PDB file of C-alpha atoms in Angstrom:
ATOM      1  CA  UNK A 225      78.701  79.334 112.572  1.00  0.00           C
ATOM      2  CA  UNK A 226      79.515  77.995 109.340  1.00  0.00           C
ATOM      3  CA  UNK A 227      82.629  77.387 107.072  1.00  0.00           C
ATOM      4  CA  UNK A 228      82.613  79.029 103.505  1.00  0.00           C
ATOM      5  CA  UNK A 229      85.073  79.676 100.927  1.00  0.00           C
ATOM      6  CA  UNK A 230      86.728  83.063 100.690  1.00  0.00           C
ATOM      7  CA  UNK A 231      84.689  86.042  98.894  1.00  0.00           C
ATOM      8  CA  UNK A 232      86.100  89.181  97.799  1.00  0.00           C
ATOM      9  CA  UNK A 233      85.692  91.588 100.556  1.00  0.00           C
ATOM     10  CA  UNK A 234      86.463  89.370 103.217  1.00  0.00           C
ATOM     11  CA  UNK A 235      90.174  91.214 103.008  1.00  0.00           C
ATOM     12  CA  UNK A 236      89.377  93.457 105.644  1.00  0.00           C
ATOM     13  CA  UNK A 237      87.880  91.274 108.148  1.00  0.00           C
ATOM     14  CA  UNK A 238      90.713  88.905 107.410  1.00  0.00           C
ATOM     15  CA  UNK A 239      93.452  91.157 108.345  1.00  0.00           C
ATOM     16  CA  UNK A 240      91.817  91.838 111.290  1.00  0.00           C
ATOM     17  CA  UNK A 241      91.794  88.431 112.472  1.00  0.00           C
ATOM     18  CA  UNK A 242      95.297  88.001 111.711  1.00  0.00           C
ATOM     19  CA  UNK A 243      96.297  91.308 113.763  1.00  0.00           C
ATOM     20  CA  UNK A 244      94.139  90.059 117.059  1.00  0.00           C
ATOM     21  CA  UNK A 245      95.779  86.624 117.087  1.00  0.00           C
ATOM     22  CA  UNK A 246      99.393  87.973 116.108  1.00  0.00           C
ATOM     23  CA  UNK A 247     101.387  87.762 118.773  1.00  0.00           C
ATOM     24  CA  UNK A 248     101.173  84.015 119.446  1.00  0.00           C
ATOM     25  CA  UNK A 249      97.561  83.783 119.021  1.00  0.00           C
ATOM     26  CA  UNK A 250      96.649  86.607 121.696  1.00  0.00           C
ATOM     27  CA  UNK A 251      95.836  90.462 120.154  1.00  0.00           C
ATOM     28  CA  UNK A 252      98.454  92.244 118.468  1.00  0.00           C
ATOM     29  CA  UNK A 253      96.776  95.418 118.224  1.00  0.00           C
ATOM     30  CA  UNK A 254      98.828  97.538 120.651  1.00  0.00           C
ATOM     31  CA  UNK A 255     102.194  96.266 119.213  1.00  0.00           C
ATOM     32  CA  UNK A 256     102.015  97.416 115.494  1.00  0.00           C
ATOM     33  CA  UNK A 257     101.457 101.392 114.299  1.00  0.00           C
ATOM     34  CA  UNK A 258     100.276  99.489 111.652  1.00  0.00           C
ATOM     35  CA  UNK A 259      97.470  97.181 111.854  1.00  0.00           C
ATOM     36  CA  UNK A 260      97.739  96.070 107.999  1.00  0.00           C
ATOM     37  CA  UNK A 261     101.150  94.684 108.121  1.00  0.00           C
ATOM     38  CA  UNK A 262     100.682  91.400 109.443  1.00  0.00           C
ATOM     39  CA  UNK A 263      97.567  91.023 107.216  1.00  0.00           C
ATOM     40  CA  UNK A 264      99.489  92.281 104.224  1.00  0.00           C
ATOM     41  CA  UNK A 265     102.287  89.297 104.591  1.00  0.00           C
ATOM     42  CA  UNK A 266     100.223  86.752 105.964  1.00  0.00           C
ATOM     43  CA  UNK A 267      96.859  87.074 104.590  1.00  0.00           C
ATOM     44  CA  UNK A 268      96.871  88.896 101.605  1.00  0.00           C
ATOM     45  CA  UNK A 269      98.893  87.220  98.815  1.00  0.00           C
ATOM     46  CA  UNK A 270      96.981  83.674  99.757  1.00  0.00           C
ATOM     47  CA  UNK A 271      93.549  85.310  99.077  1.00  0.00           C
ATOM     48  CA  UNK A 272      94.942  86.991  96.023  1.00  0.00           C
ATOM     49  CA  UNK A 273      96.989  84.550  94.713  1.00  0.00           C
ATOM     50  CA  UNK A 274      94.892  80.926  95.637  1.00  0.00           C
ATOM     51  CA  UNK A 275      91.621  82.061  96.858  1.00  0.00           C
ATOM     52  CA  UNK A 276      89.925  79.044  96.047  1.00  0.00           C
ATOM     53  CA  UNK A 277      92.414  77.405  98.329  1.00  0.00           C
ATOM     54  CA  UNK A 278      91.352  80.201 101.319  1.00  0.00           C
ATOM     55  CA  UNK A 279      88.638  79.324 103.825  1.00  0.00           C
ATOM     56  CA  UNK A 280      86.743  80.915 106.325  1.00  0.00           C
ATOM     57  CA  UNK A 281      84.722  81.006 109.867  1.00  0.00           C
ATOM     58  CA  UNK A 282      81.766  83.123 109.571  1.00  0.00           C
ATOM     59  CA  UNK A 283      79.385  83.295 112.447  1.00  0.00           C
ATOM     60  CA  UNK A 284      76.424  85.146 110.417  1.00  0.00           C
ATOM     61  CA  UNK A 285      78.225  88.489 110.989  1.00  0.00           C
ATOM     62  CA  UNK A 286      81.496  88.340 109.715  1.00  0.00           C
ATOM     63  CA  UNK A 287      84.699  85.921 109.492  1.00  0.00           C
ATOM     64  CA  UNK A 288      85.611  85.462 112.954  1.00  0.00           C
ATOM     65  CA  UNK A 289      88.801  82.740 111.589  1.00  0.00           C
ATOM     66  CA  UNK A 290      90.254  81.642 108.113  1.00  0.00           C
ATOM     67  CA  UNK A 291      92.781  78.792 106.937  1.00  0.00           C
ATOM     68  CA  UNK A 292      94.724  79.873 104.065  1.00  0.00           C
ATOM     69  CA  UNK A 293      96.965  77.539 101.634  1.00  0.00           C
ATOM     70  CA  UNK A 294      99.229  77.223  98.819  1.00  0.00           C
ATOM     71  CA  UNK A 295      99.227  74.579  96.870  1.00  0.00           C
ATOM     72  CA  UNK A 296     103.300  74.306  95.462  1.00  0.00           C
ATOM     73  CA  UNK A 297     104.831  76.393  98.443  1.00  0.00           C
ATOM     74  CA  UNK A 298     108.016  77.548  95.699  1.00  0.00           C
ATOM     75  CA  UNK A 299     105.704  78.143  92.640  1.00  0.00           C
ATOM     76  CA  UNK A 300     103.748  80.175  95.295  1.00  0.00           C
ATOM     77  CA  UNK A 301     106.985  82.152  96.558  1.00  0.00           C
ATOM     78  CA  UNK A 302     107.946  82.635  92.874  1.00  0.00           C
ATOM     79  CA  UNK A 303     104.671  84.126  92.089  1.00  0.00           C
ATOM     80  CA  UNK A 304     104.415  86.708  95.062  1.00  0.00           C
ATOM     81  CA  UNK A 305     107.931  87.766  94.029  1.00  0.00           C
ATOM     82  CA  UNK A 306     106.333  88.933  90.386  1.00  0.00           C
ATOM     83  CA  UNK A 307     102.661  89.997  91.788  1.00  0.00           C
ATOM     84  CA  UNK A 308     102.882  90.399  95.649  1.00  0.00           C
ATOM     85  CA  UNK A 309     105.688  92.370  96.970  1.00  0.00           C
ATOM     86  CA  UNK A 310     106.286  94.616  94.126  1.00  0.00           C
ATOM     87  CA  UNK A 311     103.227  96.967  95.033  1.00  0.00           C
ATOM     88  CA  UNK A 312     103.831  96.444  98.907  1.00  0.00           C
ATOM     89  CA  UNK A 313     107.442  97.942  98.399  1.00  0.00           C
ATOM     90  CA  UNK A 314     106.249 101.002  96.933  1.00  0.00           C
ATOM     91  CA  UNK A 315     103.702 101.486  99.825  1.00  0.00           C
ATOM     92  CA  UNK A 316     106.169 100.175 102.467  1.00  0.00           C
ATOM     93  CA  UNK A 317     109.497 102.007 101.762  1.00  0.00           C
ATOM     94  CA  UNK A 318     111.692 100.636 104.278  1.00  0.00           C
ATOM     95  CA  UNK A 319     113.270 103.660 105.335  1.00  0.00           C
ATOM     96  CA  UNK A 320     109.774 104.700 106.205  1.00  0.00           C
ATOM     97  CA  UNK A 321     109.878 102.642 109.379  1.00  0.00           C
ATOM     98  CA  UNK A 322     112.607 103.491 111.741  1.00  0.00           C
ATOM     99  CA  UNK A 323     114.408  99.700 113.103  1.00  0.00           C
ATOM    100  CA  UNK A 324     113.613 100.292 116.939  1.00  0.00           C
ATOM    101  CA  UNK A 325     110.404 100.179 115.799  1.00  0.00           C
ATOM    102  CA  UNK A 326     107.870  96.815 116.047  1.00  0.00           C
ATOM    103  CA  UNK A 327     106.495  97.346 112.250  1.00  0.00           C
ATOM    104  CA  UNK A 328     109.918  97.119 111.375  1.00  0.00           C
ATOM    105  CA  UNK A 329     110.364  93.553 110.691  1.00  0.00           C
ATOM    106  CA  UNK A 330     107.283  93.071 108.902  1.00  0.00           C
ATOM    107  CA  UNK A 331     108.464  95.373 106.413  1.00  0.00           C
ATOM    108  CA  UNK A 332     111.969  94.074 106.180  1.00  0.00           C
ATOM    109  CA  UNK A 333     109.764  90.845 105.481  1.00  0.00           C
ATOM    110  CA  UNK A 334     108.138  92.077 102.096  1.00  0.00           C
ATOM    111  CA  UNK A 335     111.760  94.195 100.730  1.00  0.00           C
ATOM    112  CA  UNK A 336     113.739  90.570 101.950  1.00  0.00           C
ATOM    113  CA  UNK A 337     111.020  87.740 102.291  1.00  0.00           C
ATOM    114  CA  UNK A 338     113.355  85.073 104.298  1.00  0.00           C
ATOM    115  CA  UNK A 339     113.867  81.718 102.898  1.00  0.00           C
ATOM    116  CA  UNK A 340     113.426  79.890 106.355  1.00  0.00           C
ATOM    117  CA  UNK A 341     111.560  76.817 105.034  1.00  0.00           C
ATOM    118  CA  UNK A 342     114.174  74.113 104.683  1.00  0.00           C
ATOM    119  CA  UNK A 343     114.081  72.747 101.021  1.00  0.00           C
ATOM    120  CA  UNK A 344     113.555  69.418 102.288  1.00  0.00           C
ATOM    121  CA  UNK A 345     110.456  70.303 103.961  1.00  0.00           C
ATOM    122  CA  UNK A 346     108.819  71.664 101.136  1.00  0.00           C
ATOM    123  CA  UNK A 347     110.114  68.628  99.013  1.00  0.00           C
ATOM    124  CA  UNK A 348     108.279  66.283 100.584  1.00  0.00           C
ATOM    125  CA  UNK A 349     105.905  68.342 101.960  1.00  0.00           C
ATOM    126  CA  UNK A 350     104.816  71.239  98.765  1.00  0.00           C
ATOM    127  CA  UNK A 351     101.835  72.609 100.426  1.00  0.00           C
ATOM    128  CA  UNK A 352     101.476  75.213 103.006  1.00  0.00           C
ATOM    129  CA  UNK A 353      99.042  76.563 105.525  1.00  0.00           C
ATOM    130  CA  UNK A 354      97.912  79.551 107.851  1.00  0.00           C
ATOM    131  CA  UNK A 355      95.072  79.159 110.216  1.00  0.00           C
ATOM    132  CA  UNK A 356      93.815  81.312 112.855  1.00  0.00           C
ATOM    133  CA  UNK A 357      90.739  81.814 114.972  1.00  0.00           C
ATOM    134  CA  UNK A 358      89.760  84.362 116.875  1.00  0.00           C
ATOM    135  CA  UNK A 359      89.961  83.196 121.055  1.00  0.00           C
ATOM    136  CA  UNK A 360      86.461  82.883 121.680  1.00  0.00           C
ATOM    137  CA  UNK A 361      86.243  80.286 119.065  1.00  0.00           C
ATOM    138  CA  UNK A 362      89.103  78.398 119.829  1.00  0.00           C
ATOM    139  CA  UNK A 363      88.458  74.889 121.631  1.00  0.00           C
ATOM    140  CA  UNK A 364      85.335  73.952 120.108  1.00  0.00           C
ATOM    141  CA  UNK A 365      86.705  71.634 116.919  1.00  0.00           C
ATOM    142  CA  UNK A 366      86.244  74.423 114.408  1.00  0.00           C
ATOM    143  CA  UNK A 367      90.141  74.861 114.146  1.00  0.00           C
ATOM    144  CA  UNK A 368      90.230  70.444 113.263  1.00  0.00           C
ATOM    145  CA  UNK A 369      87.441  71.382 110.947  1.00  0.00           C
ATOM    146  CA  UNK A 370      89.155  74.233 109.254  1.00  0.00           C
ATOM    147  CA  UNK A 371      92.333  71.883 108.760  1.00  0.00           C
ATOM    148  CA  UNK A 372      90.025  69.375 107.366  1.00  0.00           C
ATOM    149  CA  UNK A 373      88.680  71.564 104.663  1.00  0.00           C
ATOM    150  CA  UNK A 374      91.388  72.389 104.044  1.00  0.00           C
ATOM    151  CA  UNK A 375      93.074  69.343 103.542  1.00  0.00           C
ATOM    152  CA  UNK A 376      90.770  67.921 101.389  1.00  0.00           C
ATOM    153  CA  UNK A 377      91.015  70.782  98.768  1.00  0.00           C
ATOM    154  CA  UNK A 378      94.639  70.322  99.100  1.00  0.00           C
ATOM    155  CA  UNK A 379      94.222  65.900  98.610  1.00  0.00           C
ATOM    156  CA  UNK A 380      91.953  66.806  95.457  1.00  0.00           C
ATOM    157  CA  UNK A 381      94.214  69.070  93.556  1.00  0.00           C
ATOM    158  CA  UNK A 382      97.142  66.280  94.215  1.00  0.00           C
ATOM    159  CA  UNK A 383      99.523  67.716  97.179  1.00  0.00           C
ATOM    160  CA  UNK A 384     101.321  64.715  98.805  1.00  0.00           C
ATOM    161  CA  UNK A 385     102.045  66.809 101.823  1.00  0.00           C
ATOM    162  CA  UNK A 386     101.408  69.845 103.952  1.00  0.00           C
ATOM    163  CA  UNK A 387     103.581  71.784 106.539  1.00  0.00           C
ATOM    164  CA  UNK A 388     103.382  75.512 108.282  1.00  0.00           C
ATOM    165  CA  UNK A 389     106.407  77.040 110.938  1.00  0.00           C
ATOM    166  CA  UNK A 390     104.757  78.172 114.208  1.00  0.00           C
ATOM    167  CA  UNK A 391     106.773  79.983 116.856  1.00  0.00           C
ATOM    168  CA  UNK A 392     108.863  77.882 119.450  1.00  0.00           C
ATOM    169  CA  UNK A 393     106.715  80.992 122.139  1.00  0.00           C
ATOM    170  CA  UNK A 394     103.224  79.084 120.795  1.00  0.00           C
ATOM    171  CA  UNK A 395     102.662  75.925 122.782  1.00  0.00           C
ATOM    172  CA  UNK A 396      99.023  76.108 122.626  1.00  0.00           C
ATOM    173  CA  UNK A 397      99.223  75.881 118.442  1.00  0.00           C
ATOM    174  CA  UNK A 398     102.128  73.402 118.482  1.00  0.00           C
ATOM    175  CA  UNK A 399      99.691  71.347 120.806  1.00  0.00           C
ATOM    176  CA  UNK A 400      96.569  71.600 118.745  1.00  0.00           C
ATOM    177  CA  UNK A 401      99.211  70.676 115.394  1.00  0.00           C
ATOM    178  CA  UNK A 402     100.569  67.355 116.914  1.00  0.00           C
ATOM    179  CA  UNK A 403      97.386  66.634 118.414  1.00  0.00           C
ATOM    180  CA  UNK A 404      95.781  66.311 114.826  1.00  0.00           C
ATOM    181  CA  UNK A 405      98.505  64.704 113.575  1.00  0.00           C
ATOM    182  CA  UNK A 406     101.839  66.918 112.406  1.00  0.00           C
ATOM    183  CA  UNK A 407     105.274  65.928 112.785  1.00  0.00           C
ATOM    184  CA  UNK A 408     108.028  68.002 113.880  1.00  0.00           C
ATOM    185  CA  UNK A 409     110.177  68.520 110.816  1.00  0.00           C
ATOM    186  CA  UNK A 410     113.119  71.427 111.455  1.00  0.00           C
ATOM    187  CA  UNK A 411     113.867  73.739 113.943  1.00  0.00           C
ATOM    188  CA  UNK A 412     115.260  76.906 113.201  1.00  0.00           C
ATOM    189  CA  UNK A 413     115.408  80.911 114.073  1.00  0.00           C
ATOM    190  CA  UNK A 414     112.815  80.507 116.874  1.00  0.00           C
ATOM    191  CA  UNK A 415     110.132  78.365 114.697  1.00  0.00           C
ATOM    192  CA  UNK A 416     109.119  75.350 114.655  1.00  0.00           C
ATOM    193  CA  UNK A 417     108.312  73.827 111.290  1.00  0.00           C
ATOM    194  CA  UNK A 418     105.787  70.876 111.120  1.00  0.00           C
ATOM    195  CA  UNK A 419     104.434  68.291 108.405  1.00  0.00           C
ATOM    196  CA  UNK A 420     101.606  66.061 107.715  1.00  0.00           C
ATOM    197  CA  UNK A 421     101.246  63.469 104.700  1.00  0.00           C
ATOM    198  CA  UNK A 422      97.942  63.767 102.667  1.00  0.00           C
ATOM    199  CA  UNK A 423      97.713  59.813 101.827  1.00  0.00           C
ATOM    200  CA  UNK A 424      98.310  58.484 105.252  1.00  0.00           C
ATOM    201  CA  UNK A 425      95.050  57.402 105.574  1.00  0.00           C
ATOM    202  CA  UNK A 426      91.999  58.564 108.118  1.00  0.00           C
ATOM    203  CA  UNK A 427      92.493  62.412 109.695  1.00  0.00           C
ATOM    204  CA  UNK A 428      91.273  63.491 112.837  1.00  0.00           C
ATOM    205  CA  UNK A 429      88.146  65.040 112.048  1.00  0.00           C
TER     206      UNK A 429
END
């Protein structure tokens, strides 16, 4: 098990991961018609748009976890708004999903993307993050060590802080965040939004 930067044609693999831990960290799989949505919001404009800021698990046979950032979390919003959500649009219509169904907010996501990160947060905390990591590889430090690798890259290319939203129904990640050291920021619309300072000294590693 190893940790390795991003390569192209890690997509799929990627958005699989991000499907099995989608519905607060347990297997979305039977939820969405779908299974690229999720990937397609939450995956794929870091690894297009910052790869060398996206990171990930491989056990030998394949990614089996990722942590994906953006450095300036506006400039970053700005940018999938030009090169992102144009193409996903056209190959998401959103009267192509009907609203009683579960795919539907994902693709109400890339016509609307919701401002829900409080403009203070990202003031004093630019930088965000996703991480996930597939069950059987949760509990053994590799999530701490995928932060940290993060973290660094983010420290070396002068962020002063990080933050990510996880859902109020996802003690087990809200755990694992305060544990290494976030603090709770905002609450709002059923997440939880939490930061962590880049020059506050020694991390948990």
């Amino acid at each position: 098990m190893a940790i390795r930067n991003f390569r192209s044609g890690d997509e799929p693999a990627l958005y699989d991961v991000c499907l099995r831990t989608g519905a607060n960290g347990g297997d979305a799989s039977s939820i969405y018609r779908n299974g690229r949505l999720l990937g397609e919001v939450f995956v794929g404009p870091y690894v297009a748009l910052e790869p060398e800021l996206a990171f990930v698990l491989d056990d030998g046979a394949g990614p089996e976890g990722y942590i994906l950032g953006a450095l300036d979390t506006p400039a970053f919003d700005a940018e999938c708004e030009e090169r992102w959500w144009p193409r996903l649009r056209e190959n998401y219509p959103l009267e192509s999903v009907a609203p009683d169904v579960p795919d539907r907010w994902i693709v109400e996501w890339i016509h609307r993307p919701p401002a829900v990160v409080p403009p203070a947060v990202t003031a004093a905390y630019p930088s965000h993050l996703h991480i996930d990591v597939l069950p059987r590889w949760q509990g053994g430090g590799w999530g701490v060590k995928l932060m940290n690798t993060l973290l660094d890259a983010l420290t070396e290319r002068g962020s002063t802080g990080v933050h990510l939203g996880v859902s109020t129904g996802n003690p087990r990640a809200i755990a694992f965040y305060r544990k290494f050291g976030f603090e709770e920021l905002d609450s709002r619309h059923g997440a939880l939004f939490l930061g962590y300072r880049l020059n506050d000294g020694e991390r948990n590693r």
